[in-house]
PDB file of C-alpha atoms and ligand atoms in Angstrom:
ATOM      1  CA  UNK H  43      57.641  24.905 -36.928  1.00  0.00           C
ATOM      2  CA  UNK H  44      59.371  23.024 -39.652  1.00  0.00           C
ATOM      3  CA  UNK H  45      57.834  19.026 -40.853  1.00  0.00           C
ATOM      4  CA  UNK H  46      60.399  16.567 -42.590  1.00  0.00           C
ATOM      5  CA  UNK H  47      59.641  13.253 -43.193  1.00  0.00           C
ATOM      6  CA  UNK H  48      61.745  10.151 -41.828  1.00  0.00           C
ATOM      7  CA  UNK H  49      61.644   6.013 -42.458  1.00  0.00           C
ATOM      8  CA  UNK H  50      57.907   6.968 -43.256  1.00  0.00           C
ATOM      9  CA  UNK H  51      56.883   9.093 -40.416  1.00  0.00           C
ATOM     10  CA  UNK H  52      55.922  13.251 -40.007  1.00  0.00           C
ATOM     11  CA  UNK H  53      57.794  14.764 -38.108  1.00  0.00           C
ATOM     12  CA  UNK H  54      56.613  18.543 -36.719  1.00  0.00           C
ATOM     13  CA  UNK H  55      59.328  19.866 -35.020  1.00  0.00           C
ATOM     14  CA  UNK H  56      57.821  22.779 -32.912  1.00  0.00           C
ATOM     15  CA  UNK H  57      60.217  25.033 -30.526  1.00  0.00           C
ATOM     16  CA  UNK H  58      58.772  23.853 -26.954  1.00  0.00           C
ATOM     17  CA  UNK H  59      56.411  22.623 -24.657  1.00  0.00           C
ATOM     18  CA  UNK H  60      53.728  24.835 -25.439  1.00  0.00           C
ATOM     19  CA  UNK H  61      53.869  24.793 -28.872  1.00  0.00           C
ATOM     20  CA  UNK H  62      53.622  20.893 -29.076  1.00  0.00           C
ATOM     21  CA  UNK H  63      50.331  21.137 -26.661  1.00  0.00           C
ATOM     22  CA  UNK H  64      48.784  24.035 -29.221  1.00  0.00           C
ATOM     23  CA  UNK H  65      49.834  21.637 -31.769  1.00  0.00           C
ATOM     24  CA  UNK H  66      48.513  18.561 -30.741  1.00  0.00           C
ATOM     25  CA  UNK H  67      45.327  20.303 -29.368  1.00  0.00           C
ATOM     26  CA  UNK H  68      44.397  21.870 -32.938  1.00  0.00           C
ATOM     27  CA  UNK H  69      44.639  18.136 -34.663  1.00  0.00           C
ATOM     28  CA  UNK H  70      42.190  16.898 -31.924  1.00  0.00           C
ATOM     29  CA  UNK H  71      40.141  19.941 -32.755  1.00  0.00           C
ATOM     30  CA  UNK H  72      40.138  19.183 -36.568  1.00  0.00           C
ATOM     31  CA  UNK H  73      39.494  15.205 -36.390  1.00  0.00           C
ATOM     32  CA  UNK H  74      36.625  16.033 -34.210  1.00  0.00           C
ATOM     33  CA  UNK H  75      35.101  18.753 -36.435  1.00  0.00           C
ATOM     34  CA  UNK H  76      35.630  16.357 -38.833  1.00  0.00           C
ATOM     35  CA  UNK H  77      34.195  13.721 -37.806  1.00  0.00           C
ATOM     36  CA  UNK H  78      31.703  14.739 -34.338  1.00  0.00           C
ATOM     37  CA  UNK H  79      31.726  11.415 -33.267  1.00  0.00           C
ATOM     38  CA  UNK H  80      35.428  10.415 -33.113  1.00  0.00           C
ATOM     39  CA  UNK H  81      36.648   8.027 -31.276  1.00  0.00           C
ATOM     40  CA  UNK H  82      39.582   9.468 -29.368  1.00  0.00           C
ATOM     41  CA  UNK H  83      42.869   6.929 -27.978  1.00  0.00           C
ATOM     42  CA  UNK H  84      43.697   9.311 -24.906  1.00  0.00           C
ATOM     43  CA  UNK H  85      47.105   9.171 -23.417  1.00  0.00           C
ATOM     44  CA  UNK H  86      48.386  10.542 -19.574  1.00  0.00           C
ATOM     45  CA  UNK H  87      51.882  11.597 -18.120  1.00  0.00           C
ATOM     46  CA  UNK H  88      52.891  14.876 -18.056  1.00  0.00           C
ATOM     47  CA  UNK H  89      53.226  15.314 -21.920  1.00  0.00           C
ATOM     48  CA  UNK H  90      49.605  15.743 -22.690  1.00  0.00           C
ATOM     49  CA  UNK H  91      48.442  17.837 -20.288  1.00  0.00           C
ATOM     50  CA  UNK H  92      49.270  20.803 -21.902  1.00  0.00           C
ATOM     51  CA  UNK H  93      47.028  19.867 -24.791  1.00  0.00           C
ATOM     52  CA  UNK H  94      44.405  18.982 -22.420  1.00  0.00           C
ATOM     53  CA  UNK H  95      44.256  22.412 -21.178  1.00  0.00           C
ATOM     54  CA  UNK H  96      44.233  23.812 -24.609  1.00  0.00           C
ATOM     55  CA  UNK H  97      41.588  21.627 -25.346  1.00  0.00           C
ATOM     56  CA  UNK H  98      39.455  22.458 -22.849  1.00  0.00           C
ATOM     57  CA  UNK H  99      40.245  26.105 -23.441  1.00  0.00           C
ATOM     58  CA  UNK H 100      38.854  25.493 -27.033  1.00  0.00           C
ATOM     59  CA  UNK H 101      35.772  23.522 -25.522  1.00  0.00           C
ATOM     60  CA  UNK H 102      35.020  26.967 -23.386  1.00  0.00           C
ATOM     61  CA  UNK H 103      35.388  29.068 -26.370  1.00  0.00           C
ATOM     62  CA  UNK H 104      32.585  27.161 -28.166  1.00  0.00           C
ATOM     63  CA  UNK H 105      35.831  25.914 -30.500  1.00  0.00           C
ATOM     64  CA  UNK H 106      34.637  22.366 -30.169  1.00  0.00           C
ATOM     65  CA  UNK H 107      32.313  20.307 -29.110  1.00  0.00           C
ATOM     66  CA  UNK H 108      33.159  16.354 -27.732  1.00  0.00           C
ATOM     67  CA  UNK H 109      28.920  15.482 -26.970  1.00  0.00           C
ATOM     68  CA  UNK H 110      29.399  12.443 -29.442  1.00  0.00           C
ATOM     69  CA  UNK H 111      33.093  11.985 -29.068  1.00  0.00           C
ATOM     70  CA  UNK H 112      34.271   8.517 -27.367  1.00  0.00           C
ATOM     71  CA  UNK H 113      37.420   8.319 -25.468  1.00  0.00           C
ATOM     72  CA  UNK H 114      39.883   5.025 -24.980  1.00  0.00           C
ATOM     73  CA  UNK H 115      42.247   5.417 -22.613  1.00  0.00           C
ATOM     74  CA  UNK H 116      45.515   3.411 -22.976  1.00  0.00           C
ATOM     75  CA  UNK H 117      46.372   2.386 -19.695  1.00  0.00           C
ATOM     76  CA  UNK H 118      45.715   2.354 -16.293  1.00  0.00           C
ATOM     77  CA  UNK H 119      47.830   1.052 -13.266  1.00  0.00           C
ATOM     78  CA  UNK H 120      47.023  -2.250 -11.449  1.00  0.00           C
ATOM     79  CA  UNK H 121      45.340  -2.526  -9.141  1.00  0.00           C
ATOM     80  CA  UNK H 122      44.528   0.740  -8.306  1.00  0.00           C
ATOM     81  CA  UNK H 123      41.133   2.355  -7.607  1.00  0.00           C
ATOM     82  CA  UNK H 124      40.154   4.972  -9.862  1.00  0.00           C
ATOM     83  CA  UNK H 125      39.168   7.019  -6.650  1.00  0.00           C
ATOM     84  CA  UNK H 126      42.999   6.561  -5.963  1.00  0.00           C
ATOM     85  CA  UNK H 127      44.838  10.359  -6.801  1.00  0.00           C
ATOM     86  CA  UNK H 128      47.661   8.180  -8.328  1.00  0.00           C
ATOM     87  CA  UNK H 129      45.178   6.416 -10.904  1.00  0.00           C
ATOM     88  CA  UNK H 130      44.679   7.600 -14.245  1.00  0.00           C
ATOM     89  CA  UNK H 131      40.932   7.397 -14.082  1.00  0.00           C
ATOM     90  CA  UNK H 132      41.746  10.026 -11.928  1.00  0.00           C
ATOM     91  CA  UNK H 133      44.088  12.083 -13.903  1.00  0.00           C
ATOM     92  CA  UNK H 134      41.922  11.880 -16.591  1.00  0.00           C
ATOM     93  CA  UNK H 135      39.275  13.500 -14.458  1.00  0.00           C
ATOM     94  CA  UNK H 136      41.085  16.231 -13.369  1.00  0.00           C
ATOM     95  CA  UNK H 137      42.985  17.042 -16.401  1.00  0.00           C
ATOM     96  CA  UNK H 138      40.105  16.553 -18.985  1.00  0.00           C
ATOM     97  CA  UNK H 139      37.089  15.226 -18.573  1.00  0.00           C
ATOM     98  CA  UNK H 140      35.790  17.382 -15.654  1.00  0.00           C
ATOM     99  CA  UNK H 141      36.809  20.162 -17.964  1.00  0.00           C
ATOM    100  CA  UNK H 142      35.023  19.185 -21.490  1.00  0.00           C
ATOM    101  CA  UNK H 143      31.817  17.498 -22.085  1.00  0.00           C
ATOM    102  CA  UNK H 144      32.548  13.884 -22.635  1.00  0.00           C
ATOM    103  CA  UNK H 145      29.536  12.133 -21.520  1.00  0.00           C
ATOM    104  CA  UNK H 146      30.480   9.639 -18.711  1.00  0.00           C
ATOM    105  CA  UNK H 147      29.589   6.367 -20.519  1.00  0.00           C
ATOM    106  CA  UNK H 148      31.800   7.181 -23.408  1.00  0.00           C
ATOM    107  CA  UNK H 149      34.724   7.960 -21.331  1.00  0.00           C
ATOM    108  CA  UNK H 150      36.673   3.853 -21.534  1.00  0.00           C
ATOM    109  CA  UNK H 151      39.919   3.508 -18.926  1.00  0.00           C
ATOM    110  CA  UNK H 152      40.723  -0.212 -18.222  1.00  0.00           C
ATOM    111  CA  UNK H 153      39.314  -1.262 -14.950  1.00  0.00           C
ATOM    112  CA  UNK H 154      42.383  -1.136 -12.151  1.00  0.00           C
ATOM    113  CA  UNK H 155      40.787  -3.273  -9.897  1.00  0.00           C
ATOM    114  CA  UNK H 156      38.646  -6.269 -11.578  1.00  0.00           C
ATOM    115  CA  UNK H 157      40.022  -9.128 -10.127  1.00  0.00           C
ATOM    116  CA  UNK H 158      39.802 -11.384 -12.988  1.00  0.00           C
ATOM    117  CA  UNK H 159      42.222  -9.212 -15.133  1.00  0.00           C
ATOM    118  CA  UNK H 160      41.744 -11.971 -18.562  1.00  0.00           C
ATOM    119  CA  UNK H 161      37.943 -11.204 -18.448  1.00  0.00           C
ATOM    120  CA  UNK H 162      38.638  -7.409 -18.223  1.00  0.00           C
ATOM    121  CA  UNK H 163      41.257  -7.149 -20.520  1.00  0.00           C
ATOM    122  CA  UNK H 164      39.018  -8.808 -22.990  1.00  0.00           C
ATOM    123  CA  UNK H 165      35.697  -7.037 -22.740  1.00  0.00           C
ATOM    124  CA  UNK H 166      37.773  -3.824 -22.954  1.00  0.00           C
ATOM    125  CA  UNK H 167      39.125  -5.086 -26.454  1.00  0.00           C
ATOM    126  CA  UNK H 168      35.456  -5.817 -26.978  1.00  0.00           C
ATOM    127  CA  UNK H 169      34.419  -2.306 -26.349  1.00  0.00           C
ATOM    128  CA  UNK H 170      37.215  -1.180 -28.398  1.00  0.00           C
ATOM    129  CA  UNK H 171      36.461  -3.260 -31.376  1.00  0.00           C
ATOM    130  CA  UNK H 172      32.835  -2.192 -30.987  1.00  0.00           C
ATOM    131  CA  UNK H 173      33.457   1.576 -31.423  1.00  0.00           C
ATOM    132  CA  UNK H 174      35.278   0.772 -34.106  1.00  0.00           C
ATOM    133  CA  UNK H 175      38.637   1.226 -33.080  1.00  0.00           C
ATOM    134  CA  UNK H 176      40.623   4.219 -32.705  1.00  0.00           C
ATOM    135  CA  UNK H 177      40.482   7.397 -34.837  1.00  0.00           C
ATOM    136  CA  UNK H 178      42.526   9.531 -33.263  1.00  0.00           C
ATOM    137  CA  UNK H 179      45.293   8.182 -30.714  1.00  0.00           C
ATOM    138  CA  UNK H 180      47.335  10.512 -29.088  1.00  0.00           C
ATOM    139  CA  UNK H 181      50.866   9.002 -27.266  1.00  0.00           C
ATOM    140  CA  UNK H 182      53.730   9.789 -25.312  1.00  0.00           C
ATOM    141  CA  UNK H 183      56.718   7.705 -25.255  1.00  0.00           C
ATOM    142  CA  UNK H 184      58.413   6.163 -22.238  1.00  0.00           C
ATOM    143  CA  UNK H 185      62.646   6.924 -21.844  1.00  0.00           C
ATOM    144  CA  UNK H 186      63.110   3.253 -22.660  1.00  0.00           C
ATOM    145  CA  UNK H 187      60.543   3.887 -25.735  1.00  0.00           C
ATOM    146  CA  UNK H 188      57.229   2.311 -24.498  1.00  0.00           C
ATOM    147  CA  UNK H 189      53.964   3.283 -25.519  1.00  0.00           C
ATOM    148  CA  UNK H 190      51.181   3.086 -23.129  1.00  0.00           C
ATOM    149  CA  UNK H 191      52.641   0.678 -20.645  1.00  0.00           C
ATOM    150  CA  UNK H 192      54.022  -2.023 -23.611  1.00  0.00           C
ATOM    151  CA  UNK H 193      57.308  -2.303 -22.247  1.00  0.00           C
ATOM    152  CA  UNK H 194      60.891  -3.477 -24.171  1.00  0.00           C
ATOM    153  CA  UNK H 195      59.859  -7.352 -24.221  1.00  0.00           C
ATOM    154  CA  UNK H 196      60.755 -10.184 -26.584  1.00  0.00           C
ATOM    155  CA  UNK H 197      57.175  -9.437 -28.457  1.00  0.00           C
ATOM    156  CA  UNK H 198      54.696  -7.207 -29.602  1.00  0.00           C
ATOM    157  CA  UNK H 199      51.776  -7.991 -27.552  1.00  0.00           C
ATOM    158  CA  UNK H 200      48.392  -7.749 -29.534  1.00  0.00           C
ATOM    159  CA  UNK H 201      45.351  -6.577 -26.893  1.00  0.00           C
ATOM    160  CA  UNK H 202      44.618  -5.561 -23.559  1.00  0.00           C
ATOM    161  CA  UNK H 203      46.876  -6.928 -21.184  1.00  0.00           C
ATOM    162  CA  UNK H 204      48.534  -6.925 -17.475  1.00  0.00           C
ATOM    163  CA  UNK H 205      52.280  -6.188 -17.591  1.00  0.00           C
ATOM    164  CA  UNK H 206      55.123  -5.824 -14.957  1.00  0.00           C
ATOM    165  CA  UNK H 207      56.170  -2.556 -15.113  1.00  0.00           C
ATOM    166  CA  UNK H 208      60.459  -2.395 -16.102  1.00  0.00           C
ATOM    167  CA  UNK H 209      62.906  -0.557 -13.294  1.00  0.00           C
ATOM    168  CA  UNK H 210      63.015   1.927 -15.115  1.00  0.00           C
ATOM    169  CA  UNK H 211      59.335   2.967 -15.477  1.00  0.00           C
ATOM    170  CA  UNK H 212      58.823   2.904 -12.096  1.00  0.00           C
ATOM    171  CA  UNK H 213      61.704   5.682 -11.493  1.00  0.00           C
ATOM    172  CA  UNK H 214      60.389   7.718 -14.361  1.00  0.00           C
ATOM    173  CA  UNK H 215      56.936   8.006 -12.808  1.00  0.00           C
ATOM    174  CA  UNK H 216      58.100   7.763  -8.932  1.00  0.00           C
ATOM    175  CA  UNK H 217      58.195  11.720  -9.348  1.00  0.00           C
ATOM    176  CA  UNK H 218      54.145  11.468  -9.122  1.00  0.00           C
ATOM    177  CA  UNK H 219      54.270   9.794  -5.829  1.00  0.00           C
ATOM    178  CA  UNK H 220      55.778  10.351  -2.474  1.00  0.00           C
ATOM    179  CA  UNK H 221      57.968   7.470  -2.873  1.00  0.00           C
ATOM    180  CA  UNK H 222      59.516   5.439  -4.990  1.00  0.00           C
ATOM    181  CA  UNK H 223      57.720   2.225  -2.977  1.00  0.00           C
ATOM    182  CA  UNK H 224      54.166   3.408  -3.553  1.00  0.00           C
ATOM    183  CA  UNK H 225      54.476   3.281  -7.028  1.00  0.00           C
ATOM    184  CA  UNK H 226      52.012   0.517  -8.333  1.00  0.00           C
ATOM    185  CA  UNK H 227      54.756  -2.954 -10.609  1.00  0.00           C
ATOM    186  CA  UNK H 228      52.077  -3.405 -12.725  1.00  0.00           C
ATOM    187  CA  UNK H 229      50.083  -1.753 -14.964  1.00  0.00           C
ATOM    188  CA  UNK H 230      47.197  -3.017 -17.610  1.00  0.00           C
ATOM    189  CA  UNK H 231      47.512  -1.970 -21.004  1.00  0.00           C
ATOM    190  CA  UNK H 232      45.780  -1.756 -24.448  1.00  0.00           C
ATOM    191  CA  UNK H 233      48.142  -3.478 -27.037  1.00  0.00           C
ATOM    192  CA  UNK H 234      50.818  -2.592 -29.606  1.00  0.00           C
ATOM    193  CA  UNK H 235      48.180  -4.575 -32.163  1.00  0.00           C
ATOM    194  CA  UNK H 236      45.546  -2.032 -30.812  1.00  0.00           C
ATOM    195  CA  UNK H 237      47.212   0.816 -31.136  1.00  0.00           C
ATOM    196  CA  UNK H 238      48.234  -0.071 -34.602  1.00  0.00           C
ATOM    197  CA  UNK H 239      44.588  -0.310 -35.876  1.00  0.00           C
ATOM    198  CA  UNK H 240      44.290   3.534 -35.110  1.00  0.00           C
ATOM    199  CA  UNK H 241      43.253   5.085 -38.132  1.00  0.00           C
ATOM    200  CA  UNK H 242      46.001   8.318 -37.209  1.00  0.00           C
ATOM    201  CA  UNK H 243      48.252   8.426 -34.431  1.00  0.00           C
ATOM    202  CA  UNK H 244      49.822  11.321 -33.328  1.00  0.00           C
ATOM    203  CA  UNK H 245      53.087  11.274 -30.759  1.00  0.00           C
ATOM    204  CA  UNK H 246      53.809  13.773 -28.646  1.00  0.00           C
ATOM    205  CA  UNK H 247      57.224  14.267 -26.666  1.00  0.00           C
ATOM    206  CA  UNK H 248      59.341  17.138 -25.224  1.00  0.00           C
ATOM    207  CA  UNK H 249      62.502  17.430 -23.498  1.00  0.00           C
ATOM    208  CA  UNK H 250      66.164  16.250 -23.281  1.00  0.00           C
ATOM    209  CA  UNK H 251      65.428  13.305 -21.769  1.00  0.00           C
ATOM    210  CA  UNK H 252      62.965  11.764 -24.781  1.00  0.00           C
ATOM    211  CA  UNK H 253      65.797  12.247 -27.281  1.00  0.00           C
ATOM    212  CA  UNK H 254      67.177   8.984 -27.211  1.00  0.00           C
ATOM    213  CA  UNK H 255      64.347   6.685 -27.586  1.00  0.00           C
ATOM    214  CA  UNK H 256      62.879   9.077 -30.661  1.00  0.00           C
ATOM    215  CA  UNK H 257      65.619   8.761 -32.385  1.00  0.00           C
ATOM    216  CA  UNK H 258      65.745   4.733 -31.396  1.00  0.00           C
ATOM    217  CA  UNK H 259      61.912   5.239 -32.594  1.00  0.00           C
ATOM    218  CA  UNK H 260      62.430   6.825 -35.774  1.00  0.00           C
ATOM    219  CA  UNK H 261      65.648   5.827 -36.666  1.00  0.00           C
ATOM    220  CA  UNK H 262      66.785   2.456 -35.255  1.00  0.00           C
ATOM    221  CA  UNK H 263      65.437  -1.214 -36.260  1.00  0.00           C
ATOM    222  CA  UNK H 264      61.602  -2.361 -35.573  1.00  0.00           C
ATOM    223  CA  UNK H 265      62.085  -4.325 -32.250  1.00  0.00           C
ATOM    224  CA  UNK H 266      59.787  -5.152 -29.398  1.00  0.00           C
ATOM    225  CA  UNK H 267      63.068  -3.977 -27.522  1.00  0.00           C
ATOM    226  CA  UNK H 268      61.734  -0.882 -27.954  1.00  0.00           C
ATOM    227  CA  UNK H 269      57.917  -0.716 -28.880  1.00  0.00           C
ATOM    228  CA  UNK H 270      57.481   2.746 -30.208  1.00  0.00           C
ATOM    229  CA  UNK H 271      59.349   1.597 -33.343  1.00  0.00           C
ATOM    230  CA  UNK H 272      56.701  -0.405 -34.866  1.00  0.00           C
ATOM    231  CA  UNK H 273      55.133   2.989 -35.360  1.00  0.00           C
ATOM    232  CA  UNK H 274      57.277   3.408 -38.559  1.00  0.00           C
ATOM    233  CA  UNK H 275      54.957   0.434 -40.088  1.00  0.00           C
ATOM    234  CA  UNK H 276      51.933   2.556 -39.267  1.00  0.00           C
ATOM    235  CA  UNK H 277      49.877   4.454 -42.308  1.00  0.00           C
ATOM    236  CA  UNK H 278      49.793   8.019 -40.796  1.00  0.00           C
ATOM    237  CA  UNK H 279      52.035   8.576 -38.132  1.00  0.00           C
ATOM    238  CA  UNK H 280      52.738  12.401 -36.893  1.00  0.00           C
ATOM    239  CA  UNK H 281      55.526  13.093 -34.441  1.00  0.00           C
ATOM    240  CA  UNK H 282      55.079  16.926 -32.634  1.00  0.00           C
ATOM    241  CA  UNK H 283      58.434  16.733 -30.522  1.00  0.00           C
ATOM    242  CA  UNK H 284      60.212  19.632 -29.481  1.00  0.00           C
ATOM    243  CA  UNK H 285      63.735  20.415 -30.330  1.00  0.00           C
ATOM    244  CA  UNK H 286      65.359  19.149 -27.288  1.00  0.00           C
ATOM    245  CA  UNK H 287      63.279  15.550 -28.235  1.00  0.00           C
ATOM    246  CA  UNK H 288      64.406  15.813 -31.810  1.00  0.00           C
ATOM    247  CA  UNK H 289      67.887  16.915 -30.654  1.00  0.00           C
ATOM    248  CA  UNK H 290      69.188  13.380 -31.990  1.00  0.00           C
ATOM    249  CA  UNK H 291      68.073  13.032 -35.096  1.00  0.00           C
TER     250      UNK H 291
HETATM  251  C1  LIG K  19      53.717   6.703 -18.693  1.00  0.00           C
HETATM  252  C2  LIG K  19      52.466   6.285 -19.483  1.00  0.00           C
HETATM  253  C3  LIG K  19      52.644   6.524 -20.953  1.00  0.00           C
HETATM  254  C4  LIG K  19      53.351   7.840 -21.137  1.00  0.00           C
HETATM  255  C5  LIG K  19      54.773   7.700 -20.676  1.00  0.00           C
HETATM  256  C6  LIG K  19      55.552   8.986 -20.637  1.00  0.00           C
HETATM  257  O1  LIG K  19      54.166   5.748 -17.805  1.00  0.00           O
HETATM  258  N1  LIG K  19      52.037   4.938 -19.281  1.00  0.00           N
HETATM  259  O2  LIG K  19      51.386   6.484 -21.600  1.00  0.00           O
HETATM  260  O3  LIG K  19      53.366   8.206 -22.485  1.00  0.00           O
HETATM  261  O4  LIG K  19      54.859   6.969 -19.472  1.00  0.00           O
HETATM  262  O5  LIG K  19      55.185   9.795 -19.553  1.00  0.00           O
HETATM  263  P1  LIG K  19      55.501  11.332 -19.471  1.00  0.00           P
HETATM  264  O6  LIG K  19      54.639  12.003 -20.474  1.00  0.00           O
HETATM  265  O7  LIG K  19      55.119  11.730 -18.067  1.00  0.00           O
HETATM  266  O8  LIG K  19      56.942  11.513 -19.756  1.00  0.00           O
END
């Protein structure tokens, strides 16, 4: 494991998969012994489920404890059911929450099938902005450099909000569904502005295929173009990327 530092973000370069998930698990572990009643910005895709099964090995062990923890989700597809397998309300279930002991009206995903998306998108800023905002978010990055579902666009979009998912989103993710057709064009998702006010943010990635747009992230201009690279404004920023992600840097 070796950090540097880079256009004002850490950078933990670990040597693979599993050691980004250990990682990424023991930093959730600390900011909740820290502070018990955290509230945690909660990410999906493949990246983080490795520290999702750390973490709920820790939980198990009596390691830590998440009774007072709240959890944001960033994003959820639309519409979608969250009894739907291909949800994240469901992912989140099977990965986490039906592992750990997040009580159920602390766990926040944004609602995949209110019809009146403005009203949901809203109360679900409200919620955030209640809690307090973020302590603890926890990303992945998209190949073309998205976080949650803020895709390359001509702005930074502030809150909540229903996008059209970009080509090439929908191939990345078609590997979760039988085909390429059932894969949901739009998504809701919190904002770049709300995932600035986190208080930390920590970005995971691994693999070949993430090098590109980390080293767009960490190294190229601040553009909506590519929306992870407004993390380089942010106050505490950690990368954990393995050495195939950090391979261009
Ligand atoms: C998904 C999610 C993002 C995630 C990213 C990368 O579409 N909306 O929150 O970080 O794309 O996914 P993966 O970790 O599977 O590569």
């Amino acid at each position: 494991m070796k950090t540097i530092d880079m256009n004002n973000m850490k950078i933990i370069k670990v040597k693979n998969y599993e050691e980004m998930s250990q990682k990424a698990a023991k930093l959730v572990e600390a900011q909740v012994l820290v502070k018990r009643n955290s509230v945690l910005g909660l990410a999906t895709g493949s990246t983080p489920e490795g520290m999702y099964q750390e973490l709920a090995k820790k939980y198990r062990n009596d390691e830590v404890d998440f009774k007072d923890v709240v959890a944001f989700n960033l994003d959820e597809y639309y519409p979608i059911s969250a009894d739907n397998d291909q949800s994240y309300a469901h992912y989140m279930r099977e990965h986490f929450f039906q592992h750990v002991n997040i009580q159920e009206n602390n766990r926040n995903i944004p609602d995949g099938l209110n019809k009146d998306v403005q009203a949901s998108c809203r109360a679900y800023d409200r919620a955030l902005e209640a809690a307090g905002n973020v302590d603890l978010q926890i990303l992945g990055i998209g190949t073309n450099g998205h976080i949650g579902f803020n895709e390359p666009d001509e702005h930074f979009a502030v809150g909540t909000h229903l996008v059209d998912l970009n080509e090439k989103t929908i191939q990345d993710n078609a590997r979760f569904f039988e085909h390429i057709d059932e894969v949901p064009k739009q998504a809701l998702s919190m904002g770049v502005g709300s995932i600035m006010h986190a208080k930390k943010i920590v970005l995971l990635a691994s693999g070949k295929n993430k090098a590109e747009a980390i080293r767009a992230m960490v190294k190229g201009p601040v553009t909506p173009e590519l929306p992870a690279s407004i993390l380089q404004m942010h106050q505490d920023i950690t990368l954990i990327i393995d050495e195939e992600a950090a391979s261009e840097l």
